[in-house]
Each structure stands twice: as C-alpha cells, then as structure tokens.
Amino acid sequence: MRFQIAGNKAHPHMALISCVLYTCAEMLQGDVEKALRLYGQALQLILSWQRQSSIASETASVAKDMTPLLIRLGAAISITTNCSPEGLSELLAVPNDSRFSSLEAAQTAILKLTSESLILRRVVAQHKRQGHNGSSTMFDWTVQQCSLMRQLNEWDCSFAFLRSAEGHPYLDFPYQRVIPILLAIRSSASIIISICFAEQEVVYDRHMDQFRSIVEHAAAAIRGDIDRDDDAQSEFTFEADVGPPLFFTAVKCRDKIVRQTALELLRQAPKVQSLFKCMSWATLAETIIQIEEGSVEGIRERQPLNHTASDITTLENRTKCSLNHTTGGLDNPRGALPSTESVPSLAELVEVNNIYSDKWSTGSSVHRRQYIPEVHRVHEFNIFQARGTAPVAMSQQMQHSVILRFANNKGDPKNGRLELEEHFLPLSF
C-alpha cells in the first residue's frame, strides 16, 4: 500500500485512511520525518477534495468524516513535535460551527483552537526574533488573538449547554472522564492564547488559577479511569488525553506544589495517549524542573569556535518543517528546530560548571526556594540525537543517546535586552 500511495496508484479513499494509520505507526515508533510526510499526503488529499467545485458524494462523505480526525491528529503532531505540518493551517482555516452536539465534536473544536493558538504563538515569536516589529503586522496578530479568545468563549457556551439537562448530559463512563479531559485542554488553550505575544517566562505566573484547574481536571479524569468497574486502567488511548496539559503545567507553572502534582499525575495517566508517551515526557519534565532548580550536572555549551547563542535565530531561518513542533512539546514558541547539520556532537560541546551567574544561584538549597527568576527558567527546549536526525520522538526505548537543547533568557549588560542563551544536556531515556 505504501508503494501504491507513493506512486499515486492507490484508491484515494484507501490512500487517505492508510496515510492516517501509517502516520500514527511511524510516530509511535519514533520516526518523525516519515510521520510528517505521510500526514502531509493525507492533508493534500483532503485539501484537494475541498478545492474541487464538485466531487462524488462518496468522496464528500469520506472527506466530511475524516476531516475532524485529521484535525485532531494534526493537533497531536503539533503538540508532540512542535511542528505545524504543511497544509495544516489551510485545513484549520475552514470555518467551523461554534455549536456542537457531541463530545467528539467538542474535542475536535478545542484541539483545532489549540493548534491555531500554537501556530500564532510560534509565528509571532519567530517574527520578533528576526527583528520585525511592524505595527500593521502586530495589529493583525492582535485581531487573530481576539478571534481565538472569542472562539474559546463560544466553545465554553456550547460545552456548558452540552453538559446541561437541556442538552444531552453524559454521566456514565467513559463520558464522565472525557469531560475533565476536555476542560484541562481548554485551560491550556486559554493560557497559550493569553500569552502568545510574551517574550518572558514570568508571564505564566499570572495564570496560576488555570494551572491549578488543569491539575484538578486531570486528577478527576485519572481517578475516573482508576475507578472503572473492570479495574483495568487504560494503557493506551487513541484520542487526546490529559498528558499534554499536565506536561505543559509541569514545565511552565513554577509553583512547586502544582508542578510536582502535575508531574505525579503525568506518571499515573495512560502510558500512551494518541502520539504522546507519558513516561518519556514525565522524564523530560522532571529534567527541566531540575535544570531550573540548579540541581543538574553535566550541562554543556558549544565550543567557542562553533556556533554561539547568537546563531539561534540563524538556525531558525534554516529550519525546515519537514523535520520539524520539536520534541519540546506544548508551547515551545521560540524553539524552531536547527537543521540536521547544525546539531552538535558531544565532542563539539564543552561542559560548564554553572550556567547561572546571578546571586540567586548561591546560598541555601534551591529546593527550598519558592520563586524561580526569569534567567533560571527554561524558555525553549528540543531533543536531538547526539549526531543524526533531528528531531527525535521520545519513544519508550532509546537506542541512541540524545541531547536536550534548551535556552534561557539572559539580560544583555549593554542594552538591557533579553537574549536567549543556548545550552545542551546529554540524556538517556
């Protein structure tokens, strides 16, 4: 079937379904490049049908049925790889009815909104990093942000009606755990929309109530799974679950209790959720927390004769989405992937004793501190093979050592502006 698809000889309907299935298989096996290529083929099929003035009723029916699935799958790819696959924006641009009558439709709508929010966040961040600050462009982005917030409010109204007595209340399992899952995703989307223009990590501190809400909803969903009558907790869910919102909370919420609770819940959640592997992401989240607390050794930098932190923007410009939202996950706005040839080997890195030079990094144990200053917060992060394809999907078993690339905001003493400083940490999952 793959050869038929590649040679454009497969029946369009079978080709579409096969592309979706193979996309999931490749992502779960860790081959991001193949998964993105297959998903792109599925997108092009759907978009070509949508552009046609008249298509067969059977094809129209297949397109109608598959479009929501492609939107949800695109959201999963966007969240877990930090990439907006070619054609996804066009698929998302199709207007959807703000009213929905099923939990599946509600899920598609909130994931579509999440994808659009992530795309706007990345575009704005990369534009600013390249030194473009046109007022007309910022106005257009502000209009988009307002539109996303309006759509979120409409989703809230429709979802409230869906749960009401007048709608069709869903009280039995599995519906009772789907509701808190969607509410957790909704809270994540709300935060991303609100901070899409921000360049500092401290902006997340304003959304502590939303982070607590994510943890509460996720706990309810996990508890509902554990309390099932058959006592068999799910190990795999094809659709989105609480994993991404919990990971988002663990790395972006700097309240020690909330982020640790999110981390614990992430380890209790279904092990594989769509394309999201909870245990690997929990390990990454814990590593990021330890970096921010200053309790990680072995951090490295590029050797002086190689690329420096000022090259991060250049690397963004050379990035191709075909290999690209990183394994840096939900809301990694300035983390466009470096091209494969820019990924350093361990031999090209030199270990540093302390990446923090401020007074905060000295004194009492970091574990006792309740506040993490901006310069200690991990802003962006990606995972690469030590020498080879970038990025890698965090599969449950890594055959090769990997490198965590992360960056912090550092103040420039000359102009006072914040600049991203790049660091690397070898890892083994």
PDB file of N, CA and C in Angstrom, residues 6 100 157 221 319 333 412:
ATOM      1  N   ALA A   6       2.813   6.119  -2.711  1.00  0.00           N
ATOM      2  CA  ALA A   6       3.941   6.899  -3.227  1.00  0.00           C
ATOM      3  C   ALA A   6       3.853   7.072  -4.734  1.00  0.00           C
ATOM      4  N   PHE A 100     -21.848  22.670  18.891  1.00  0.00           N
ATOM      5  CA  PHE A 100     -21.615  21.248  18.659  1.00  0.00           C
ATOM      6  C   PHE A 100     -22.555  20.445  19.546  1.00  0.00           C
ATOM      7  N   CYS A 157     -19.546  28.246  25.969  1.00  0.00           N
ATOM      8  CA  CYS A 157     -21.016  28.290  25.972  1.00  0.00           C
ATOM      9  C   CYS A 157     -21.604  26.995  25.413  1.00  0.00           C
ATOM     10  N   ALA A 221     -10.032  13.046  35.849  1.00  0.00           N
ATOM     11  CA  ALA A 221     -10.034  12.109  34.721  1.00  0.00           C
ATOM     12  C   ALA A 221      -9.294  10.824  35.069  1.00  0.00           C
ATOM     13  N   THR A 319      15.683  26.265   9.399  1.00  0.00           N
ATOM     14  CA  THR A 319      14.893  25.096   9.766  1.00  0.00           C
ATOM     15  C   THR A 319      13.865  24.767   8.705  1.00  0.00           C
ATOM     16  N   PRO A 333       7.560  28.190  21.900  1.00  0.00           N
ATOM     17  CA  PRO A 333       7.350  29.181  20.860  1.00  0.00           C
ATOM     18  C   PRO A 333       8.575  29.574  20.071  1.00  0.00           C
ATOM     19  N   ASP A 412      21.224  41.310  28.460  1.00  0.00           N
ATOM     20  CA  ASP A 412      22.421  41.850  27.824  1.00  0.00           C
ATOM     21  C   ASP A 412      22.863  43.083  28.612  1.00  0.00           C
TER      22      ASP A 412
END
